[in-house]
Coordinates of C-alpha atoms in Angstrom, one line a residue:
Chain D
M1464 CA 100.5 119.3 32.2
T1465 CA 100.6 118.7 35.8
R1466 CA 104.1 117.2 35.3
K1467 CA 105.2 120.4 33.6
L1468 CA 103.7 122.5 36.4
M1469 CA 105.5 120.4 38.9
V1470 CA 108.9 120.9 37.0
A1471 CA 108.2 124.7 36.9
G1472 CA 107.4 124.7 40.6
A1473 CA 110.6 122.7 41.4
L1474 CA 112.6 125.1 39.3
V1475 CA 111.1 128.1 41.2
V1476 CA 112.0 126.5 44.6
V1477 CA 115.5 125.7 43.4
L1478 CA 116.0 129.3 42.2
Y1479 CA 114.7 130.6 45.5
L1480 CA 117.0 128.2 47.5
I1481 CA 120.0 129.4 45.3
G1482 CA 119.0 133.0 45.7
T1483 CA 118.7 132.9 49.4
S1484 CA 121.5 130.6 50.4
L1485 CA 124.1 132.2 48.2
L1486 CA 125.5 135.5 49.7
V1487 CA 127.5 138.1 47.9
V1488 CA 129.5 139.9 50.6
D1489 CA 131.2 143.1 49.6
D1490 CA 134.7 144.0 51.0
S1491 CA 133.1 146.9 52.8
E1492 CA 130.5 144.9 54.5
I1493 CA 130.3 142.6 57.4
V1494 CA 127.4 140.2 57.4
L1495 CA 125.7 138.9 60.5
V1496 CA 124.0 135.5 59.8
T1497 CA 121.0 134.9 62.2
R1498 CA 119.3 131.5 62.6
F1499 CA 115.6 132.0 63.5
G1500 CA 116.6 135.5 64.7
E1501 CA 119.5 134.5 66.7
P1502 CA 122.9 135.5 65.6
V1503 CA 125.1 132.6 64.8
R1504 CA 128.1 133.8 62.8
E1505 CA 129.8 136.9 61.1
I1506 CA 131.1 136.9 57.6
S1507 CA 133.8 139.6 57.4
T1508 CA 135.6 138.7 54.2
G1509 CA 134.3 139.8 50.8
G1510 CA 133.3 137.3 48.2
L1511 CA 130.7 134.6 47.9
A1512 CA 129.3 132.8 51.0
L1513 CA 126.8 130.2 51.8
K1514 CA 124.0 130.1 54.4
W1515 CA 120.9 128.1 54.9
P1516 CA 118.0 129.4 52.9
D1517 CA 116.0 132.3 54.2
P1518 CA 113.5 131.3 56.8
I1519 CA 116.1 129.3 58.5
E1520 CA 119.0 131.8 58.3
S1521 CA 118.9 135.3 57.4
A1522 CA 121.6 137.9 56.7
V1523 CA 122.1 141.3 58.2
R1524 CA 124.4 143.5 56.2
L1525 CA 126.4 146.1 58.1
D1526 CA 128.9 148.6 56.9
K1527 CA 132.3 147.7 58.4
R1528 CA 134.1 150.8 57.1
L1529 CA 135.3 153.5 59.2
H1530 CA 132.7 156.2 59.7
L1531 CA 133.0 159.8 60.8
V1532 CA 130.5 161.7 62.9
Q1533 CA 130.8 165.3 64.0
A1534 CA 129.6 166.6 67.2
D1535 CA 128.4 170.1 67.6
S1536 CA 130.3 172.8 69.1
S1537 CA 129.7 173.4 72.8
E1538 CA 131.0 175.3 75.7
F1539 CA 133.1 173.7 78.3
L1540 CA 134.8 174.9 81.4
T1541 CA 138.5 174.2 82.2
R1542 CA 139.8 173.4 85.6
D1543 CA 140.9 177.0 86.0
N1544 CA 137.4 178.2 85.1
K1545 CA 137.9 179.4 81.6
N1546 CA 135.5 178.8 78.9
L1547 CA 136.4 176.9 75.8
V1548 CA 134.3 176.1 72.8
A1549 CA 135.1 172.8 71.3
A1550 CA 133.7 170.3 68.9
A1551 CA 134.8 166.8 68.4
F1552 CA 134.5 164.4 65.6
V1553 CA 134.6 160.7 66.1
L1554 CA 136.0 158.0 63.9
W1555 CA 134.3 154.7 64.6
E1556 CA 133.6 151.3 63.1
I1557 CA 131.6 148.3 64.2
S1558 CA 133.8 145.9 66.1
D1559 CA 131.1 143.5 67.4
P1560 CA 128.3 143.3 64.9
Q1561 CA 126.2 141.1 67.3
R1562 CA 126.3 143.6 70.1
F1563 CA 125.8 146.5 67.6
V1564 CA 122.7 144.9 66.2
E1565 CA 121.3 144.2 69.6
S1566 CA 122.0 147.6 71.1
V1567 CA 121.7 150.3 68.5
K1568 CA 120.8 148.6 65.1
Q1569 CA 120.9 151.7 63.0
R1570 CA 123.9 153.7 62.2
A1571 CA 122.1 157.1 62.9
A1572 CA 121.2 155.9 66.3
A1573 CA 124.8 154.8 66.9
E1574 CA 126.2 158.1 65.8
S1575 CA 123.9 160.0 68.1
R1576 CA 124.9 158.0 71.0
L1577 CA 128.6 158.3 70.0
V1578 CA 128.3 162.1 69.7
D1579 CA 126.9 162.4 73.2
L1580 CA 129.4 160.1 74.6
A1581 CA 132.3 161.9 73.0
S1582 CA 131.0 165.4 74.0
S1583 CA 130.6 164.3 77.7
E1584 CA 134.0 162.7 77.8
L1585 CA 135.6 165.7 76.2
G1586 CA 133.8 168.0 78.8
V1587 CA 135.1 165.8 81.6
A1588 CA 138.7 165.8 80.2
I1589 CA 138.6 169.6 79.7
S1590 CA 137.4 170.1 83.2
Q1591 CA 140.4 168.2 84.4
H1592 CA 142.9 170.3 82.6
E1593 CA 144.0 174.0 82.6
M1594 CA 143.9 176.3 79.8
T1595 CA 147.7 176.1 79.4
D1596 CA 147.4 172.4 78.6
F1597 CA 145.6 173.3 75.4
F1598 CA 147.5 176.4 74.3
A1599 CA 151.3 176.5 74.8
T1600 CA 154.0 178.2 72.9
A1601 CA 156.2 175.2 72.8
P1602 CA 155.0 171.9 71.0
A1603 CA 156.3 169.9 74.0
E1604 CA 154.0 171.7 76.5
N1605 CA 150.9 171.2 74.4
R1606 CA 148.9 168.4 75.7
I1607 CA 145.9 168.3 73.4
G1608 CA 147.0 165.0 71.7
E1609 CA 147.5 163.4 75.1
I1610 CA 144.2 164.6 76.4
L1611 CA 142.4 163.4 73.3
S1612 CA 143.9 160.0 73.3
G1613 CA 142.6 159.7 76.9
V1614 CA 139.1 160.7 75.6
T1615 CA 139.4 158.2 72.8
Q1616 CA 140.2 155.5 75.3
R1617 CA 137.5 156.1 77.5
C1618 CA 134.9 156.5 74.6
N1619 CA 136.3 153.3 73.1
H1620 CA 135.9 151.5 76.3
T1621 CA 132.2 152.5 76.8
A1622 CA 131.3 152.1 73.1
Q1623 CA 132.9 148.6 72.9
D1624 CA 131.0 147.4 75.9
N1625 CA 127.7 149.0 75.2
F1626 CA 127.3 149.3 71.4
G1627 CA 129.9 146.9 69.9
I1628 CA 131.6 149.9 68.3
K1629 CA 135.2 150.6 68.2
V1630 CA 136.1 154.3 68.7
V1631 CA 139.3 154.7 66.6
D1632 CA 139.8 158.4 67.3
V1633 CA 138.1 161.3 69.0
R1634 CA 139.6 164.4 67.5
L1635 CA 138.9 168.2 67.5
R1636 CA 137.4 170.0 64.6
R1637 CA 137.1 173.1 66.4
L1638 CA 138.7 174.6 69.5
G1639 CA 138.1 178.2 70.4
F1640 CA 136.5 180.6 72.8
P1641 CA 132.9 181.9 73.3
E1642 CA 132.1 185.1 71.7
E1643 CA 132.6 187.4 74.8
T1644 CA 136.1 186.0 75.2
V1645 CA 136.8 186.4 71.6
R1646 CA 135.9 190.1 71.9
S1647 CA 138.3 190.5 74.8
I1648 CA 140.9 188.6 72.9
Y1649 CA 140.6 191.0 70.1
N1650 CA 141.1 193.9 72.6
R1651 CA 144.1 192.3 74.0
M1652 CA 145.5 191.6 70.6
Q1653 CA 145.0 195.1 69.6
V1654 CA 146.8 196.5 72.7
E1655 CA 149.6 193.9 72.2
R1656 CA 150.2 194.9 68.6
E1657 CA 150.3 198.5 69.6
K1658 CA 152.9 197.7 72.2
I1659 CA 154.9 195.7 69.8
A1660 CA 154.8 198.6 67.2
K1661 CA 156.0 200.9 69.8
K1662 CA 158.8 198.7 70.8
Y1663 CA 160.0 198.3 67.3
R1664 CA 160.0 202.0 66.9
A1665 CA 161.9 202.5 70.1
E1666 CA 164.4 199.8 69.1
G1667 CA 165.0 201.5 65.7
E1668 CA 165.6 204.8 67.5
E1669 CA 167.8 203.2 70.0
Q1670 CA 170.0 201.4 67.4
A1671 CA 170.1 204.5 65.3
A1672 CA 171.3 206.5 68.3
R1673 CA 173.9 203.9 69.2
L1674 CA 175.1 204.0 65.6
R1675 CA 175.3 207.7 65.7
A1676 CA 177.2 207.8 69.0
M1677 CA 179.6 205.1 67.6
T1678 CA 180.1 207.1 64.5
D1679 CA 180.9 210.2 66.6
K1680 CA 183.4 208.2 68.5
E1681 CA 185.0 206.7 65.4
V1682 CA 185.0 210.1 63.5
R1683 CA 186.9 211.6 66.5
E1684 CA 189.2 208.7 66.7
V1685 CA 190.0 209.0 63.0
L1686 CA 190.7 212.6 63.2
A1687 CA 192.6 212.3 66.5
G1688 CA 194.7 209.6 64.8
A1689 CA 195.4 211.8 61.8
Y1690 CA 196.3 214.6 64.0
R1691 CA 198.7 212.3 65.9
K1692 CA 200.4 211.1 62.8
A1693 CA 200.5 214.6 61.5
Q1694 CA 202.3 215.7 64.7
I1695 CA 204.8 212.9 64.6
T1696 CA 205.5 213.6 61.0
K1697 CA 206.0 217.3 61.7
G1698 CA 208.1 216.6 64.9
E1699 CA 210.3 214.2 62.9
A1700 CA 210.8 216.7 60.2
E1701 CA 211.5 219.5 62.7
A1702 CA 214.0 217.3 64.5
K1703 CA 215.8 216.6 61.3
A1704 CA 215.8 220.3 60.5
I1705 CA 217.3 221.1 63.9
K1706 CA 219.9 218.6 63.2
I1707 CA 220.6 219.9 59.7
Y1708 CA 220.8 223.4 61.3
A1709 CA 223.0 222.2 64.2
D1710 CA 225.3 220.2 61.9
A1711 CA 225.8 223.3 59.7
F1712 CA 225.8 226.1 62.2
G1713 CA 228.0 224.0 64.5
K1714 CA 230.8 224.4 62.3
D1715 CA 231.2 228.0 63.3
P1716 CA 228.8 229.3 66.1
E1717 CA 230.2 232.7 66.2
F1718 CA 229.6 233.3 62.4
F1719 CA 226.1 231.7 62.9
K1720 CA 225.3 234.1 65.8
L1721 CA 226.3 237.0 63.6
V1722 CA 224.5 236.1 60.5
R1723 CA 221.4 235.1 62.3
T1724 CA 221.3 238.2 64.5
L1725 CA 221.7 240.3 61.4
D1726 CA 218.9 238.4 59.7
A1727 CA 216.9 239.0 62.8
Y1728 CA 217.4 242.8 62.6
K1729 CA 216.0 242.8 59.1
S1730 CA 212.8 241.2 60.3
F1731 CA 212.2 243.1 63.6
F1732 CA 212.9 246.6 62.4
D1733 CA 210.4 248.4 60.4
D1734 CA 209.2 252.0 59.8
K1735 CA 207.4 252.2 63.2
T1736 CA 210.7 251.4 65.0
T1737 CA 212.6 254.3 66.7
L1738 CA 216.2 253.3 67.3
I1739 CA 218.2 255.3 69.8
L1740 CA 221.7 254.9 69.1
S1741 CA 224.7 256.0 71.2
A1742 CA 226.9 258.4 69.6
D1743 CA 229.7 256.3 70.8
S1744 CA 228.5 253.5 68.7
P1745 CA 231.4 252.1 66.5
L1746 CA 229.0 252.8 63.7
F1747 CA 229.7 256.5 64.0
R1748 CA 233.4 256.0 64.6
F1749 CA 234.3 257.5 61.2
L1750 CA 231.7 260.3 61.5
E1751 CA 233.6 262.2 64.1
S1752 CA 237.2 261.2 63.2
P1753 CA 238.3 260.3 59.8
P1754 CA 240.0 257.0 59.4
K1755 CA 243.7 256.9 59.8
V1756 CA 245.0 255.0 56.8
A1757 CA 248.3 253.7 57.2
P1758 CA 250.8 255.4 54.8
Chain S
M1021 CA 95.8 126.2 23.1
T1022 CA 96.1 128.1 19.8
L1023 CA 98.7 130.3 21.2
L1024 CA 101.0 127.4 22.3
Q1025 CA 100.3 125.9 18.8
D1026 CA 101.3 129.1 17.2
L1027 CA 104.4 129.4 19.1
R1028 CA 105.4 125.9 18.6
D1029 CA 104.8 126.3 14.9
S1030 CA 106.8 129.4 14.4
A1031 CA 109.6 128.0 16.6
R1032 CA 109.7 125.0 14.3
H1033 CA 109.9 127.2 11.2
S1034 CA 112.4 129.7 12.4
K1035 CA 114.7 127.4 14.3
A1036 CA 117.8 128.8 12.7
F1037 CA 116.7 132.3 13.4
L1038 CA 116.2 131.6 17.1
L1039 CA 119.5 129.8 17.4
G1040 CA 121.2 132.7 15.8
L1041 CA 119.4 135.1 18.2
G1042 CA 120.4 133.0 21.1
I1043 CA 124.1 132.9 20.1
L1044 CA 123.9 136.6 19.5
L1045 CA 122.6 137.1 23.0
V1046 CA 125.2 135.0 24.6
C1047 CA 127.9 136.8 22.7
G1048 CA 126.4 140.1 23.6
Y1049 CA 126.4 139.1 27.2
L1050 CA 129.9 137.9 27.2
A1051 CA 131.1 141.1 25.3
S1052 CA 129.5 143.2 28.1
G1053 CA 132.6 142.2 30.1
F1054 CA 134.8 144.7 28.0
Y1055 CA 135.5 147.9 29.7
S1056 CA 137.9 150.7 29.2
V1057 CA 139.8 152.8 31.7
K1058 CA 140.5 156.4 30.7
P1059 CA 144.0 157.8 30.9
N1060 CA 143.3 159.8 34.1
Q1061 CA 141.6 156.8 35.8
R1062 CA 142.2 153.7 37.6
G1063 CA 139.9 150.8 37.8
V1064 CA 139.0 148.5 40.7
V1065 CA 137.4 145.1 39.9
K1066 CA 135.3 143.3 42.4
R1067 CA 134.3 139.7 41.9
L1068 CA 131.2 138.9 44.0
G1069 CA 132.0 141.9 46.2
H1070 CA 135.7 141.0 46.9
V1071 CA 138.4 143.2 45.3
I1072 CA 140.4 141.1 42.9
L1073 CA 142.2 143.9 41.0
D1074 CA 142.8 147.2 42.8
N1075 CA 144.7 149.2 40.3
V1076 CA 143.7 148.6 36.7
K1077 CA 145.7 150.8 34.4
P1078 CA 144.2 152.8 31.5
G1079 CA 143.2 150.9 28.3
M1080 CA 140.9 148.2 27.2
H1081 CA 140.3 145.4 29.7
Y1082 CA 138.0 142.3 30.2
R1083 CA 136.1 141.2 33.3
L1084 CA 133.5 138.5 33.7
P1085 CA 130.0 140.1 33.0
W1086 CA 127.5 141.1 35.5
P1087 CA 126.6 139.8 38.0
V1088 CA 129.9 138.2 38.7
D1089 CA 132.3 141.0 38.3
A1090 CA 131.9 144.7 38.8
I1091 CA 134.1 147.6 37.7
Q1092 CA 134.5 150.9 39.4
T1093 CA 136.7 153.6 37.9
L1094 CA 138.2 156.3 39.9
P1095 CA 140.0 159.6 38.7
A1096 CA 143.1 158.5 40.5
T1097 CA 145.9 160.3 38.8
E1098 CA 143.9 163.5 38.8
I1099 CA 145.3 165.9 41.5
K1100 CA 142.3 167.2 43.5
T1101 CA 142.0 170.2 45.7
L1102 CA 140.3 170.6 49.0
S1103 CA 140.1 173.8 51.0
V1104 CA 139.8 173.7 54.7
S1105 CA 139.2 177.0 56.4
F1106 CA 138.9 178.4 59.8
G1107 CA 137.4 181.8 60.7
G1108 CA 136.5 184.5 58.3
T1109 CA 132.9 183.3 58.4
Q1110 CA 130.5 182.8 61.3
N1111 CA 130.0 179.2 62.1
E1112 CA 127.0 177.5 63.6
S1113 CA 127.6 178.6 67.2
G1114 CA 127.7 182.2 66.1
S1115 CA 131.2 182.9 67.2
D1116 CA 134.1 183.4 65.0
A1117 CA 135.9 180.1 64.4
A1118 CA 139.4 181.5 64.0
L1119 CA 142.2 179.3 65.1
V1120 CA 143.8 179.9 68.4
T1121 CA 147.5 180.1 68.7
G1122 CA 149.6 178.9 71.5
D1123 CA 149.7 182.4 73.1
M1124 CA 145.9 182.8 72.6
N1125 CA 145.7 185.1 69.5
L1126 CA 143.3 184.3 66.8
L1127 CA 144.2 183.7 63.3
V1128 CA 142.1 183.1 60.2
V1129 CA 143.5 180.1 58.4
T1130 CA 142.7 178.5 55.1
L1131 CA 144.5 175.3 54.1
R1132 CA 144.7 174.1 50.6
L1133 CA 145.2 170.5 50.3
Q1134 CA 146.1 168.8 47.1
Y1135 CA 145.7 165.1 47.0
L1136 CA 145.3 162.1 44.7
I1137 CA 143.9 158.6 45.1
A1138 CA 147.1 156.6 45.2
E1139 CA 145.4 153.3 46.2
P1140 CA 142.0 153.0 44.4
G1141 CA 141.5 149.6 46.1
L1142 CA 141.5 151.1 49.6
F1143 CA 139.6 154.4 48.6
G1144 CA 136.1 154.1 49.7
T1145 CA 136.6 150.5 50.8
S1146 CA 138.0 151.2 54.3
L1147 CA 136.6 154.6 54.9
A1148 CA 133.0 155.5 54.3
D1149 CA 133.7 159.1 53.4
P1150 CA 137.4 159.6 52.7
I1151 CA 137.1 163.2 51.6
G1152 CA 135.0 164.3 54.6
M1153 CA 137.6 162.5 56.8
L1154 CA 140.4 164.3 55.0
D1155 CA 138.7 167.6 55.8
Q1156 CA 138.2 166.8 59.4
V1157 CA 141.6 165.3 60.1
A1158 CA 143.3 168.3 58.4
K1159 CA 141.2 170.6 60.8
H1160 CA 142.5 168.6 63.7
Q1161 CA 146.1 168.9 62.6
A1162 CA 145.8 172.6 62.0
I1163 CA 144.4 173.0 65.6
L1164 CA 147.2 171.0 66.9
Q1165 CA 149.9 172.9 65.2
L1166 CA 148.6 176.3 65.7
S1167 CA 147.9 175.8 69.3
A1168 CA 151.6 175.1 70.0
M1169 CA 153.0 178.1 68.4
P1170 CA 153.0 181.8 69.2
V1171 CA 151.3 184.2 66.7
D1172 CA 154.3 186.0 65.7
E1173 CA 156.1 182.8 64.8
A1174 CA 153.1 181.5 63.0
L1175 CA 152.9 184.6 61.0
T1176 CA 156.6 184.8 60.1
T1177 CA 159.1 181.9 60.4
G1178 CA 156.6 179.2 61.4
R1179 CA 154.6 179.3 58.3
Q1180 CA 156.8 176.8 56.4
R1181 CA 156.9 174.6 59.5
I1182 CA 153.2 174.6 59.9
Q1183 CA 152.8 173.4 56.3
R1184 CA 155.4 170.8 56.6
Q1185 CA 154.2 169.4 59.9
I1186 CA 150.5 169.4 58.8
K1187 CA 151.5 167.6 55.7
S1188 CA 153.6 165.0 57.4
S1189 CA 151.2 164.2 60.2
L1190 CA 148.2 164.3 58.0
Q1191 CA 149.8 161.8 55.6
R1192 CA 150.6 159.7 58.6
E1193 CA 147.0 159.8 59.6
L1194 CA 145.7 159.1 56.2
S1195 CA 147.9 156.0 55.9
R1196 CA 147.0 154.8 59.3
L1197 CA 143.3 155.1 58.4
E1198 CA 144.0 153.2 55.1
S1199 CA 142.3 156.1 53.2
G1200 CA 144.1 155.3 49.9
I1201 CA 144.7 159.1 49.7
Q1202 CA 148.2 160.6 49.0
L1203 CA 148.7 164.2 49.8
S1204 CA 150.7 166.0 47.2
S1205 CA 150.9 169.3 49.0
V1206 CA 149.6 171.3 51.9
Q1207 CA 149.6 175.0 51.6
L1208 CA 148.5 177.8 53.9
Q1209 CA 146.6 179.8 51.5
T1210 CA 145.5 182.2 54.2
L1211 CA 147.2 182.7 57.5
A1212 CA 146.2 186.2 58.7
P1213 CA 144.9 188.0 61.7
P1214 CA 141.1 188.5 61.7
R1215 CA 139.9 191.4 59.8
K1216 CA 138.9 193.4 62.8
I1217 CA 142.4 193.8 64.0
A1218 CA 144.2 193.5 60.8
A1219 CA 145.1 197.2 61.0
A1220 CA 146.9 196.8 64.2
F1221 CA 149.0 194.0 62.7
S1222 CA 149.9 195.9 59.7
A1223 CA 150.9 198.8 62.0
V1224 CA 153.3 196.4 63.5
N1225 CA 154.7 195.7 60.1
T1226 CA 155.0 199.4 59.4
A1227 CA 156.8 199.8 62.7
R1228 CA 159.1 197.0 61.8
E1229 CA 159.9 198.7 58.6
D1230 CA 160.3 202.0 60.3
R1231 CA 162.9 200.3 62.6
R1232 CA 164.7 199.1 59.6
R1233 CA 164.6 202.4 57.9
L1234 CA 165.9 204.2 61.0
V1235 CA 168.8 201.8 61.3
R1236 CA 169.5 202.0 57.5
E1237 CA 169.5 205.8 57.7
A1238 CA 171.8 205.9 60.6
E1239 CA 174.1 203.4 58.9
G1240 CA 174.0 205.6 55.8
D1241 CA 174.8 208.6 57.8
R1242 CA 177.7 206.7 59.5
D1243 CA 179.2 205.7 56.3
R1244 CA 179.1 209.1 55.0
R1245 CA 180.6 210.7 58.0
L1246 CA 183.3 208.0 58.4
I1247 CA 184.2 208.6 54.7
K1248 CA 184.3 212.4 55.3
A1249 CA 186.5 211.9 58.5
R1250 CA 188.9 209.6 56.8
A1251 CA 189.2 212.1 53.9
E1252 CA 189.8 215.0 56.4
G1253 CA 192.3 212.9 58.3
E1254 CA 194.0 212.1 55.1
S1255 CA 194.2 215.8 54.2
I1256 CA 195.6 216.7 57.7
L1257 CA 198.2 214.1 57.2
Q1258 CA 199.1 215.3 53.7
A1259 CA 199.4 218.9 55.0
A1260 CA 201.6 217.7 57.8
Q1261 CA 203.8 215.8 55.4
A1262 CA 204.0 218.9 53.2
R1263 CA 204.9 221.0 56.1
A1264 CA 207.4 218.4 57.1
S1265 CA 209.2 218.3 53.8
E1266 CA 209.0 222.0 53.6
A1267 CA 210.8 222.3 57.0
R1268 CA 213.4 219.9 55.9
E1269 CA 214.0 221.6 52.6
I1270 CA 214.2 225.0 54.2
A1271 CA 216.6 223.7 56.8
Q1272 CA 218.7 222.1 54.1
G1273 CA 218.5 225.3 52.0
D1274 CA 219.4 227.5 54.9
A1275 CA 222.2 225.1 56.0
E1276 CA 223.6 225.0 52.5
R1277 CA 223.5 228.8 52.1
F1278 CA 225.1 229.2 55.5
L1279 CA 227.8 226.7 54.6
A1280 CA 228.4 228.4 51.3
V1281 CA 228.8 231.7 52.9
W1282 CA 230.9 230.3 55.7
Q1283 CA 233.3 228.7 53.2
E1284 CA 234.1 232.2 52.0
Y1285 CA 233.9 233.9 55.3
R1286 CA 236.6 231.7 56.6
H1287 CA 239.2 233.1 54.3
A1288 CA 238.5 236.7 55.3
K1289 CA 236.8 236.6 58.6
E1290 CA 237.1 240.1 59.9
I1291 CA 236.3 241.9 56.7
T1292 CA 233.4 239.8 55.8
A1293 CA 231.8 240.1 59.1
Y1294 CA 232.1 243.8 59.1
R1295 CA 230.8 243.9 55.6
V1296 CA 227.8 241.7 56.3
Y1297 CA 227.2 243.8 59.4
L1298 CA 227.2 247.0 57.5
E1299 CA 225.1 245.6 54.6
T1300 CA 222.5 244.6 57.2
L1301 CA 222.4 248.1 58.7
E1302 CA 222.1 249.5 55.3
S1303 CA 219.0 247.5 54.7
V1304 CA 217.6 248.1 58.2
L1305 CA 218.4 251.6 59.2
P1306 CA 216.9 253.4 56.4
R1307 CA 213.5 252.2 57.3
V1308 CA 213.6 253.2 61.0
K1309 CA 213.4 256.4 62.9
M1310 CA 216.8 256.8 64.5
L1311 CA 217.8 258.9 67.4
V1312 CA 221.4 259.4 68.3
A1313 CA 222.1 260.1 71.9
D1314 CA 225.3 261.4 73.4
P1315 CA 226.1 259.4 76.5
H1316 CA 228.2 262.3 77.7
A1317 CA 225.4 265.0 77.3
E1318 CA 224.9 265.7 81.0
Q1319 CA 228.5 266.9 81.3
R1320 CA 228.1 269.3 78.4
P1321 CA 226.3 272.7 78.3
D1322 CA 222.9 272.9 76.7
T1323 CA 223.4 273.9 73.2
Q1324 CA 219.7 273.8 72.1
G1325 CA 217.2 275.6 74.2
S1326 CA 214.3 274.1 72.5
S1327 CA 215.3 270.7 73.6
P1328 CA 213.8 269.3 76.7
P1329 CA 216.2 268.7 79.5
G1330 CA 217.5 265.2 78.8
S1331 CA 219.7 263.0 77.1
F1332 CA 219.1 264.1 73.5
L1333 CA 221.7 266.2 72.0
Q1334 CA 220.8 265.7 68.4
Q1335 CA 217.8 264.5 66.8
T1336 CA 218.2 263.1 63.3
E1337 CA 215.4 261.9 61.4
V1338 CA 216.5 259.7 58.6
Q1339 CA 214.5 260.1 55.6
R1340 CA 212.7 257.2 54.2
K1341 CA 214.0 255.9 51.0

């Protein structure tokens, strides 16, 4: 019986040894192996690993993935004394498990330290820059990216040294203004919009007036052009008519004068005309003395 | 010891049964390694914590049973949607969280991200909270884009550019962070002025419309007037041409008549001239009042007392025809 008990006991011991010296490490983990409480090595690749059984070596499992922690919004002052409300978020991962375990141990503690660190670095950075570094109308003038990479660098430096944490990014999840400023911005936007609306209307009126004036001018040009062509046409025709007349009448100017004068009489005498004729007029020649006809 | 005895007895009697049971258990254990991946899923197999297969396609598959291999299936081909919004609601600090544009105007923005898990092996392995990170990084990108653009541009021509830029830089970030996420689209679902001053913005739109309308009206007016002027000009020209050809024809007619008459006149000049003269007088004189004065009247005695002293000797009124 005792032999059997001994076998059973040995089995339990072996199982215990296997259980505590075999280590399944997940890809998302990093394992810190401590010997009698003192860190001796890190296992950062996933798979099966070996260590001395438990009382000798024990394993501390840490999450090696990238974590995100959000800082609350807070108010900052820029160098030109303007208020900004900003909130950062921090992407971080454990870079030095030993230091991490020694200094902060828990993720929650680490995160609250990181949040404080990032907020204060952000505050410092904002206080060294002017409002126009954050808001610019051309992408090239906007320096948010540059400012944040500076903040990231400084946070990373401190976090590496103190907590064994690598700060991958400090980014903004909010960048705005305090409530009073927002109210005045609303007012300003309102006024600006009204101005723009007025400008559009004025522009419309101006363009319309310009078009109308241009139309006036063109209409007059068209009519004047038509008049000019009409006059030229008429002039040419009259010239031709004069030439026709001259050619024809030039053959016998005396006869022309006669005919034309007689024609003129027809048109300028009417029933309101009173003619005073001399009795000597050849018209009355035969009135007083009958014609002498040659025999 | 009766219990042990009993066990030993029953084991001895049902050896075959126990053997069968044992084989069955082993088979069952081995069979637990079968798994299926559904059509919209991709599988990730971890052996003792280490990823050995990161993109198992849909269908039946086998892995080593627990505790050696573990399978995780992810809805990888499914396109998922995430909304990221700014403003519109009051945030924790009490002030409106609208986005600030480069010229310090406020805009309410909602981004609609569509993404899929392109690399299931990375998703959740390198990032603790990939979706939370997607949300935050998208916010950061939106802040960056908007803070470098004036409000008018953002609301009009910049919209496409904002979407494009956010998509490309967000994808770059996601790849850099090894999120395993692939963006399929980024849309600005909302990009509008805050409600409090929305009316002022729409008034600007109305004004812009008015500007267009005024110009369009002036253009319409211009077209109408130019057409009218051209028509008028054309009619002036036509009238002139009519007048011109008329003048030519009249001249031609007059000339030909003259020449025709002249041809005959040449043969009997004196007679014709006199005849023409008299004919004219015939047609003219009957219409007029005619006085015949004697140029020698002053040398003659007055023959008519009723006549005023003067040059008139006779007064003849020619009756009208």
